[in-house]
Short mmCIF file of N, CA and C in Angstrom, two decimals:
data_model
loop_
_atom_site.label_atom_id
_atom_site.label_comp_id
_atom_site.label_asym_id
_atom_site.label_seq_id
_atom_site.Cartn_x
_atom_site.Cartn_y
_atom_site.Cartn_z
N MET M 1 -57.44 104.80 -22.78
CA MET M 1 -58.50 103.89 -22.43
C MET M 1 -58.29 102.57 -23.14
N LYS M 2 -58.61 101.53 -22.45
CA LYS M 2 -58.49 100.20 -23.01
C LYS M 2 -59.88 99.70 -23.41
N THR M 3 -60.00 99.09 -24.58
CA THR M 3 -61.24 98.49 -25.05
C THR M 3 -61.19 97.00 -24.79
N LEU M 4 -62.26 96.47 -24.18
CA LEU M 4 -62.31 95.06 -23.81
C LEU M 4 -63.53 94.41 -24.45
N ASP M 5 -63.35 93.19 -24.96
CA ASP M 5 -64.43 92.42 -25.60
C ASP M 5 -64.82 91.25 -24.70
N PHE M 6 -66.14 91.00 -24.60
CA PHE M 6 -66.66 89.92 -23.77
C PHE M 6 -67.72 89.12 -24.51
N SER M 7 -67.85 87.87 -24.13
CA SER M 7 -68.90 86.99 -24.63
C SER M 7 -69.93 86.79 -23.52
N VAL M 8 -71.11 86.31 -23.90
CA VAL M 8 -72.17 86.10 -22.93
C VAL M 8 -71.66 85.23 -21.78
N GLY M 9 -71.94 85.67 -20.55
CA GLY M 9 -71.52 84.94 -19.36
C GLY M 9 -70.18 85.35 -18.79
N ASP M 10 -69.39 86.11 -19.54
CA ASP M 10 -68.09 86.56 -19.03
C ASP M 10 -68.30 87.59 -17.92
N VAL M 11 -67.56 87.43 -16.82
CA VAL M 11 -67.62 88.38 -15.72
C VAL M 11 -66.65 89.53 -16.04
N ILE M 12 -67.19 90.73 -16.05
CA ILE M 12 -66.38 91.92 -16.35
C ILE M 12 -65.73 92.42 -15.06
N VAL M 13 -66.52 92.56 -14.01
CA VAL M 13 -66.00 92.87 -12.68
C VAL M 13 -66.76 91.99 -11.69
N ARG M 14 -66.09 91.64 -10.60
CA ARG M 14 -66.67 90.75 -9.61
C ARG M 14 -66.89 91.49 -8.28
N GLN M 15 -68.04 91.25 -7.69
CA GLN M 15 -68.38 91.82 -6.39
C GLN M 15 -67.25 91.51 -5.40
N GLY M 16 -66.84 92.52 -4.64
CA GLY M 16 -65.79 92.35 -3.63
C GLY M 16 -64.40 92.68 -4.13
N GLU M 17 -64.18 92.70 -5.44
CA GLU M 17 -62.87 93.04 -5.99
C GLU M 17 -62.56 94.51 -5.73
N SER M 18 -61.27 94.82 -5.71
CA SER M 18 -60.90 96.22 -5.63
C SER M 18 -61.27 96.90 -6.95
N ALA M 19 -61.56 98.17 -6.86
CA ALA M 19 -62.05 98.90 -8.02
C ALA M 19 -61.11 100.05 -8.35
N GLY M 20 -60.75 100.15 -9.60
CA GLY M 20 -59.91 101.26 -10.03
C GLY M 20 -60.41 101.88 -11.33
N TYR M 21 -61.42 101.23 -11.91
CA TYR M 21 -61.92 101.68 -13.20
C TYR M 21 -63.44 101.68 -13.23
N MET M 22 -63.98 102.49 -14.12
CA MET M 22 -65.39 102.42 -14.47
C MET M 22 -65.43 101.98 -15.94
N TYR M 23 -66.63 101.72 -16.44
CA TYR M 23 -66.76 101.16 -17.78
C TYR M 23 -67.84 101.86 -18.57
N ASP M 24 -67.57 102.06 -19.84
CA ASP M 24 -68.49 102.65 -20.81
C ASP M 24 -68.87 101.53 -21.77
N ILE M 25 -70.16 101.17 -21.81
CA ILE M 25 -70.60 100.08 -22.68
C ILE M 25 -70.72 100.63 -24.10
N ARG M 26 -69.96 100.07 -25.02
CA ARG M 26 -69.97 100.49 -26.42
C ARG M 26 -70.95 99.65 -27.24
N SER M 27 -71.07 98.35 -26.91
CA SER M 27 -72.04 97.49 -27.59
C SER M 27 -72.35 96.31 -26.69
N GLY M 28 -73.49 95.66 -26.98
CA GLY M 28 -73.88 94.50 -26.20
C GLY M 28 -74.72 94.88 -25.00
N LYS M 29 -74.80 93.97 -24.05
CA LYS M 29 -75.57 94.18 -22.82
C LYS M 29 -74.79 93.67 -21.63
N VAL M 30 -74.98 94.36 -20.49
CA VAL M 30 -74.30 93.99 -19.25
C VAL M 30 -75.35 93.90 -18.15
N GLY M 31 -75.32 92.80 -17.41
CA GLY M 31 -76.17 92.65 -16.23
C GLY M 31 -75.36 92.95 -14.99
N VAL M 32 -75.99 93.64 -14.05
CA VAL M 32 -75.34 93.96 -12.78
C VAL M 32 -76.04 93.11 -11.72
N PHE M 33 -75.26 92.29 -11.02
CA PHE M 33 -75.79 91.30 -10.09
C PHE M 33 -75.16 91.43 -8.71
N VAL M 34 -75.95 91.12 -7.70
CA VAL M 34 -75.44 90.92 -6.34
C VAL M 34 -75.41 89.41 -6.14
N ASN M 35 -74.33 88.92 -5.55
CA ASN M 35 -74.15 87.49 -5.28
C ASN M 35 -74.23 86.64 -6.55
N TYR M 36 -73.60 87.12 -7.60
CA TYR M 36 -73.64 86.41 -8.89
C TYR M 36 -73.13 84.98 -8.73
N GLY M 37 -73.90 84.04 -9.26
CA GLY M 37 -73.53 82.62 -9.22
C GLY M 37 -73.92 81.90 -7.95
N ALA M 38 -74.42 82.63 -6.96
CA ALA M 38 -74.85 82.02 -5.70
C ALA M 38 -76.36 81.76 -5.74
N PRO M 39 -76.86 80.92 -4.86
CA PRO M 39 -78.30 80.64 -4.86
C PRO M 39 -79.17 81.88 -4.65
N ASP M 40 -78.65 82.87 -3.94
CA ASP M 40 -79.42 84.09 -3.69
C ASP M 40 -79.06 85.23 -4.65
N GLU M 41 -78.54 84.87 -5.83
CA GLU M 41 -78.19 85.84 -6.86
C GLU M 41 -79.40 86.72 -7.19
N LYS M 42 -79.12 88.01 -7.40
CA LYS M 42 -80.19 88.93 -7.79
C LYS M 42 -79.67 89.89 -8.85
N LYS M 43 -80.41 89.99 -9.96
CA LYS M 43 -80.02 90.94 -11.00
C LYS M 43 -80.60 92.30 -10.63
N LEU M 44 -79.73 93.28 -10.49
CA LEU M 44 -80.15 94.63 -10.11
C LEU M 44 -80.61 95.43 -11.32
N THR M 45 -79.90 95.27 -12.43
CA THR M 45 -80.25 96.04 -13.62
C THR M 45 -79.59 95.42 -14.84
N GLU M 46 -80.06 95.85 -15.99
CA GLU M 46 -79.48 95.46 -17.26
C GLU M 46 -79.14 96.74 -18.01
N LEU M 47 -77.91 96.83 -18.50
CA LEU M 47 -77.44 98.05 -19.16
C LEU M 47 -77.08 97.76 -20.62
N SER M 48 -77.27 98.75 -21.47
CA SER M 48 -76.96 98.63 -22.90
C SER M 48 -75.95 99.68 -23.32
N ALA M 49 -75.62 99.68 -24.59
CA ALA M 49 -74.66 100.63 -25.14
C ALA M 49 -75.02 102.05 -24.75
N GLY M 50 -74.00 102.80 -24.36
CA GLY M 50 -74.19 104.19 -23.94
C GLY M 50 -74.26 104.35 -22.43
N ALA M 51 -74.43 103.24 -21.71
CA ALA M 51 -74.51 103.30 -20.25
C ALA M 51 -73.12 103.13 -19.64
N PHE M 52 -73.00 103.55 -18.40
CA PHE M 52 -71.76 103.44 -17.65
C PHE M 52 -72.02 102.59 -16.41
N PHE M 53 -70.98 101.95 -15.91
CA PHE M 53 -71.08 101.26 -14.62
C PHE M 53 -69.70 101.23 -13.97
N GLY M 54 -69.69 101.02 -12.66
CA GLY M 54 -68.44 100.91 -11.93
C GLY M 54 -67.87 102.23 -11.45
N GLU M 55 -68.62 103.32 -11.65
CA GLU M 55 -68.06 104.63 -11.30
C GLU M 55 -67.89 104.83 -9.79
N MET M 56 -68.78 104.23 -8.99
CA MET M 56 -68.65 104.40 -7.54
C MET M 56 -67.31 103.85 -7.05
N GLY M 57 -66.97 102.65 -7.49
CA GLY M 57 -65.72 102.05 -7.06
C GLY M 57 -64.50 102.82 -7.52
N MET M 58 -64.59 103.37 -8.73
CA MET M 58 -63.46 104.14 -9.23
C MET M 58 -63.26 105.40 -8.39
N VAL M 59 -64.36 106.02 -8.02
CA VAL M 59 -64.27 107.28 -7.29
C VAL M 59 -63.87 107.07 -5.84
N ASP M 60 -64.52 106.10 -5.14
CA ASP M 60 -64.24 105.97 -3.70
C ASP M 60 -63.27 104.84 -3.34
N LYS M 61 -62.84 104.07 -4.34
CA LYS M 61 -61.85 102.99 -4.15
C LYS M 61 -62.33 101.88 -3.22
N ALA M 62 -63.62 101.83 -2.94
CA ALA M 62 -64.18 100.75 -2.12
C ALA M 62 -64.33 99.51 -2.99
N PRO M 63 -64.37 98.33 -2.38
CA PRO M 63 -64.56 97.11 -3.17
C PRO M 63 -65.88 97.16 -3.95
N ARG M 64 -65.91 96.45 -5.05
CA ARG M 64 -67.12 96.41 -5.89
C ARG M 64 -68.32 95.92 -5.08
N SER M 65 -69.43 96.61 -5.23
CA SER M 65 -70.66 96.24 -4.51
C SER M 65 -71.50 95.24 -5.29
N ALA M 66 -71.13 94.99 -6.54
CA ALA M 66 -71.88 94.07 -7.39
C ALA M 66 -70.95 93.55 -8.49
N SER M 67 -71.41 92.50 -9.16
CA SER M 67 -70.69 91.96 -10.31
C SER M 67 -71.35 92.45 -11.58
N ALA M 68 -70.56 92.64 -12.62
CA ALA M 68 -71.07 93.00 -13.93
C ALA M 68 -70.72 91.86 -14.88
N VAL M 69 -71.74 91.39 -15.61
CA VAL M 69 -71.59 90.21 -16.45
C VAL M 69 -72.12 90.50 -17.85
N ALA M 70 -71.38 90.08 -18.87
CA ALA M 70 -71.85 90.26 -20.25
C ALA M 70 -73.08 89.38 -20.47
N LEU M 71 -74.14 89.98 -21.00
CA LEU M 71 -75.37 89.25 -21.28
C LEU M 71 -75.53 88.96 -22.76
N ALA M 72 -74.57 89.40 -23.56
CA ALA M 72 -74.63 89.17 -25.02
C ALA M 72 -73.22 88.97 -25.54
N ASP M 73 -73.12 88.18 -26.60
CA ASP M 73 -71.83 88.06 -27.29
C ASP M 73 -71.50 89.43 -27.90
N ASP M 74 -70.25 89.66 -28.16
CA ASP M 74 -69.79 90.92 -28.73
C ASP M 74 -70.12 92.12 -27.84
N THR M 75 -70.06 91.92 -26.53
CA THR M 75 -70.19 93.04 -25.61
C THR M 75 -68.83 93.71 -25.53
N VAL M 76 -68.81 95.01 -25.81
CA VAL M 76 -67.56 95.77 -25.83
C VAL M 76 -67.69 96.91 -24.83
N VAL M 77 -66.69 97.02 -23.95
CA VAL M 77 -66.66 98.11 -22.98
C VAL M 77 -65.31 98.80 -23.04
N CYS M 78 -65.31 100.08 -22.70
CA CYS M 78 -64.06 100.83 -22.55
C CYS M 78 -63.80 101.00 -21.07
N GLU M 79 -62.60 100.71 -20.67
CA GLU M 79 -62.18 100.85 -19.29
C GLU M 79 -61.71 102.29 -19.08
N ILE M 80 -62.31 102.97 -18.10
CA ILE M 80 -62.02 104.38 -17.86
C ILE M 80 -61.42 104.54 -16.48
N GLY M 81 -60.22 105.12 -16.41
CA GLY M 81 -59.57 105.39 -15.13
C GLY M 81 -59.66 106.86 -14.78
N GLU M 82 -59.13 107.20 -13.62
CA GLU M 82 -59.15 108.60 -13.17
C GLU M 82 -58.47 109.53 -14.15
N ASP M 83 -57.35 109.10 -14.72
CA ASP M 83 -56.64 109.95 -15.68
C ASP M 83 -57.50 110.21 -16.90
N ASP M 84 -58.28 109.21 -17.32
CA ASP M 84 -59.19 109.39 -18.46
C ASP M 84 -60.25 110.43 -18.14
N LEU M 85 -60.76 110.41 -16.91
CA LEU M 85 -61.76 111.42 -16.52
C LEU M 85 -61.17 112.82 -16.57
N ALA M 86 -59.94 112.94 -16.10
CA ALA M 86 -59.29 114.24 -16.15
C ALA M 86 -59.14 114.70 -17.61
N GLU M 87 -58.85 113.75 -18.48
CA GLU M 87 -58.73 114.07 -19.90
C GLU M 87 -60.09 114.48 -20.48
N PHE M 88 -61.17 113.79 -20.09
CA PHE M 88 -62.52 114.17 -20.54
C PHE M 88 -62.82 115.60 -20.11
N PHE M 89 -62.42 115.93 -18.90
CA PHE M 89 -62.67 117.27 -18.37
C PHE M 89 -62.03 118.32 -19.29
N ARG M 90 -60.82 118.02 -19.76
CA ARG M 90 -60.11 118.97 -20.63
C ARG M 90 -60.56 118.89 -22.09
N GLN M 91 -60.69 117.66 -22.61
CA GLN M 91 -60.89 117.48 -24.04
C GLN M 91 -62.33 117.20 -24.48
N ASP M 92 -63.12 116.58 -23.62
CA ASP M 92 -64.45 116.12 -24.01
C ASP M 92 -65.46 116.32 -22.88
N PRO M 93 -65.75 117.57 -22.52
CA PRO M 93 -66.63 117.82 -21.37
C PRO M 93 -68.03 117.22 -21.54
N GLU M 94 -68.49 117.05 -22.77
CA GLU M 94 -69.81 116.43 -22.98
C GLU M 94 -69.83 114.99 -22.49
N ARG M 95 -68.74 114.29 -22.69
CA ARG M 95 -68.67 112.91 -22.22
C ARG M 95 -68.65 112.86 -20.70
N LEU M 96 -67.92 113.78 -20.09
CA LEU M 96 -67.91 113.86 -18.64
C LEU M 96 -69.31 114.18 -18.12
N LEU M 97 -70.02 115.08 -18.78
CA LEU M 97 -71.39 115.39 -18.39
C LEU M 97 -72.30 114.17 -18.52
N ALA M 98 -72.09 113.36 -19.54
CA ALA M 98 -72.89 112.14 -19.70
C ALA M 98 -72.67 111.19 -18.52
N ILE M 99 -71.43 111.08 -18.08
CA ILE M 99 -71.12 110.23 -16.92
C ILE M 99 -71.81 110.79 -15.68
N LEU M 100 -71.72 112.09 -15.47
CA LEU M 100 -72.35 112.72 -14.31
C LEU M 100 -73.87 112.58 -14.36
N ARG M 101 -74.46 112.71 -15.54
CA ARG M 101 -75.91 112.52 -15.68
C ARG M 101 -76.31 111.09 -15.34
N SER M 102 -75.52 110.14 -15.77
CA SER M 102 -75.79 108.74 -15.46
C SER M 102 -75.74 108.51 -13.95
N MET M 103 -74.73 109.04 -13.30
CA MET M 103 -74.61 108.90 -11.85
C MET M 103 -75.78 109.57 -11.15
N SER M 104 -76.15 110.75 -11.60
CA SER M 104 -77.26 111.48 -11.00
C SER M 104 -78.57 110.71 -11.15
N GLY M 105 -78.79 110.13 -12.33
CA GLY M 105 -80.00 109.35 -12.56
C GLY M 105 -80.09 108.15 -11.64
N ARG M 106 -78.97 107.47 -11.44
CA ARG M 106 -78.97 106.33 -10.52
C ARG M 106 -79.23 106.77 -9.09
N LEU M 107 -78.62 107.87 -8.70
CA LEU M 107 -78.82 108.37 -7.33
C LEU M 107 -80.28 108.77 -7.11
N ARG M 108 -80.90 109.42 -8.09
CA ARG M 108 -82.31 109.76 -7.99
C ARG M 108 -83.19 108.51 -7.86
N GLY M 109 -82.88 107.51 -8.66
CA GLY M 109 -83.63 106.25 -8.59
C GLY M 109 -83.49 105.58 -7.24
N LEU M 110 -82.28 105.53 -6.71
CA LEU M 110 -82.05 104.93 -5.40
C LEU M 110 -82.76 105.72 -4.30
N THR M 111 -82.74 107.03 -4.43
CA THR M 111 -83.42 107.87 -3.44
C THR M 111 -84.92 107.59 -3.46
N ALA M 112 -85.50 107.50 -4.65
CA ALA M 112 -86.93 107.20 -4.76
C ALA M 112 -87.24 105.84 -4.17
N ASP M 113 -86.42 104.84 -4.46
CA ASP M 113 -86.63 103.50 -3.91
C ASP M 113 -86.53 103.52 -2.39
N TYR M 114 -85.55 104.25 -1.87
CA TYR M 114 -85.36 104.34 -0.42
C TYR M 114 -86.57 104.99 0.24
N LEU M 115 -87.05 106.08 -0.34
CA LEU M 115 -88.21 106.76 0.24
C LEU M 115 -89.46 105.88 0.20
N LYS M 116 -89.62 105.14 -0.88
CA LYS M 116 -90.76 104.23 -0.98
C LYS M 116 -90.66 103.13 0.09
N ALA M 117 -89.47 102.59 0.27
CA ALA M 117 -89.27 101.56 1.30
C ALA M 117 -89.54 102.12 2.69
N CYS M 118 -89.08 103.35 2.94
CA CYS M 118 -89.35 103.99 4.24
C CYS M 118 -90.85 104.17 4.45
N GLN M 119 -91.55 104.58 3.41
CA GLN M 119 -93.00 104.76 3.51
C GLN M 119 -93.69 103.43 3.83
N THR M 120 -93.29 102.38 3.14
CA THR M 120 -93.88 101.06 3.38
C THR M 120 -93.64 100.60 4.80
N VAL M 121 -92.41 100.74 5.28
CA VAL M 121 -92.08 100.34 6.65
C VAL M 121 -92.86 101.19 7.64
N SER M 122 -92.97 102.48 7.36
CA SER M 122 -93.74 103.36 8.25
C SER M 122 -95.20 102.95 8.31
N GLU M 123 -95.77 102.59 7.16
CA GLU M 123 -97.16 102.13 7.13
C GLU M 123 -97.34 100.84 7.91
N LEU M 124 -96.36 99.93 7.77
CA LEU M 124 -96.42 98.68 8.53
C LEU M 124 -96.31 98.95 10.03
N ALA M 125 -95.45 99.91 10.38
CA ALA M 125 -95.30 100.26 11.80
C ALA M 125 -96.60 100.84 12.34
N GLY M 126 -97.24 101.68 11.56
CA GLY M 126 -98.50 102.29 11.98
C GLY M 126 -99.62 101.27 12.10
N ALA M 127 -99.54 100.21 11.33
CA ALA M 127 -100.58 99.17 11.38
C ALA M 127 -100.27 98.14 12.46
N GLY M 128 -99.19 98.36 13.20
CA GLY M 128 -98.86 97.45 14.28
C GLY M 128 -98.27 96.14 13.81
N GLU M 129 -97.76 96.10 12.59
CA GLU M 129 -97.23 94.87 12.04
C GLU M 129 -95.73 94.70 12.26
N LEU M 130 -95.13 95.57 13.06
CA LEU M 130 -93.71 95.49 13.34
C LEU M 130 -93.50 95.26 14.83
N SER M 131 -92.39 94.63 15.17
CA SER M 131 -92.04 94.45 16.58
C SER M 131 -91.67 95.81 17.16
N ASP M 132 -91.70 95.90 18.47
CA ASP M 132 -91.34 97.16 19.14
C ASP M 132 -89.92 97.59 18.77
N GLU M 133 -89.00 96.62 18.72
CA GLU M 133 -87.61 96.95 18.38
C GLU M 133 -87.51 97.50 16.98
N LEU M 134 -88.18 96.88 16.01
CA LEU M 134 -88.12 97.36 14.62
C LEU M 134 -88.82 98.71 14.49
N ARG M 135 -89.91 98.90 15.20
CA ARG M 135 -90.63 100.17 15.18
C ARG M 135 -89.71 101.29 15.70
N GLU M 136 -88.93 100.98 16.73
CA GLU M 136 -87.99 101.95 17.30
C GLU M 136 -86.89 102.29 16.28
N ARG M 137 -86.39 101.29 15.57
CA ARG M 137 -85.38 101.53 14.54
C ARG M 137 -85.93 102.40 13.42
N VAL M 138 -87.16 102.11 13.00
CA VAL M 138 -87.79 102.90 11.94
C VAL M 138 -87.89 104.35 12.36
N ALA M 139 -88.31 104.59 13.59
CA ALA M 139 -88.44 105.96 14.09
C ALA M 139 -87.07 106.65 14.10
N ARG M 140 -86.02 105.92 14.50
CA ARG M 140 -84.67 106.49 14.55
C ARG M 140 -84.20 106.85 13.14
N TYR M 141 -84.39 105.95 12.16
CA TYR M 141 -83.98 106.23 10.78
C TYR M 141 -84.80 107.37 10.17
N ALA M 142 -86.06 107.46 10.55
CA ALA M 142 -86.89 108.56 10.04
C ALA M 142 -86.36 109.90 10.53
N ARG M 143 -85.94 109.95 11.81
CA ARG M 143 -85.38 111.19 12.35
C ARG M 143 -84.08 111.55 11.64
N ILE M 144 -83.24 110.55 11.40
CA ILE M 144 -81.97 110.79 10.71
C ILE M 144 -82.22 111.31 9.31
N SER M 145 -83.17 110.71 8.59
CA SER M 145 -83.41 111.13 7.20
C SER M 145 -84.02 112.52 7.11
N GLU M 146 -84.65 112.99 8.19
CA GLU M 146 -85.22 114.34 8.20
C GLU M 146 -84.16 115.40 8.43
N GLU M 147 -83.02 115.01 9.00
CA GLU M 147 -81.95 115.98 9.33
C GLU M 147 -81.22 116.42 8.15
#
């Protein structure tokens, strides 16, 4: 594993880049942004020491869905590749479990947010505040999510 040091404002990974690694924050803070530096920039979350990020890209090799930026000087991260995960599996299963718990927590949070958004859209549809086309889409997505 490689240890990397960043100062406030340094981009650790950029949205759209190819992904081959995930990161373990050892110190400092990291902000995760969509459209970083653009007028419609949005901060999705702020992570501190002990948190992980970038695991989706490492696992599925898809381009980065967000940028990660150091929010503090002396931000230190460890770069973790697939070989490192295999090593954790053999040598440090607790660390691998911590990564899996982190991923599971994010997935649970996203699922809760998705269900809340579906409920809100459904309520708007029931109140007649949606166009017929959008109401039809909501009904279709509701059927898919029930399957």
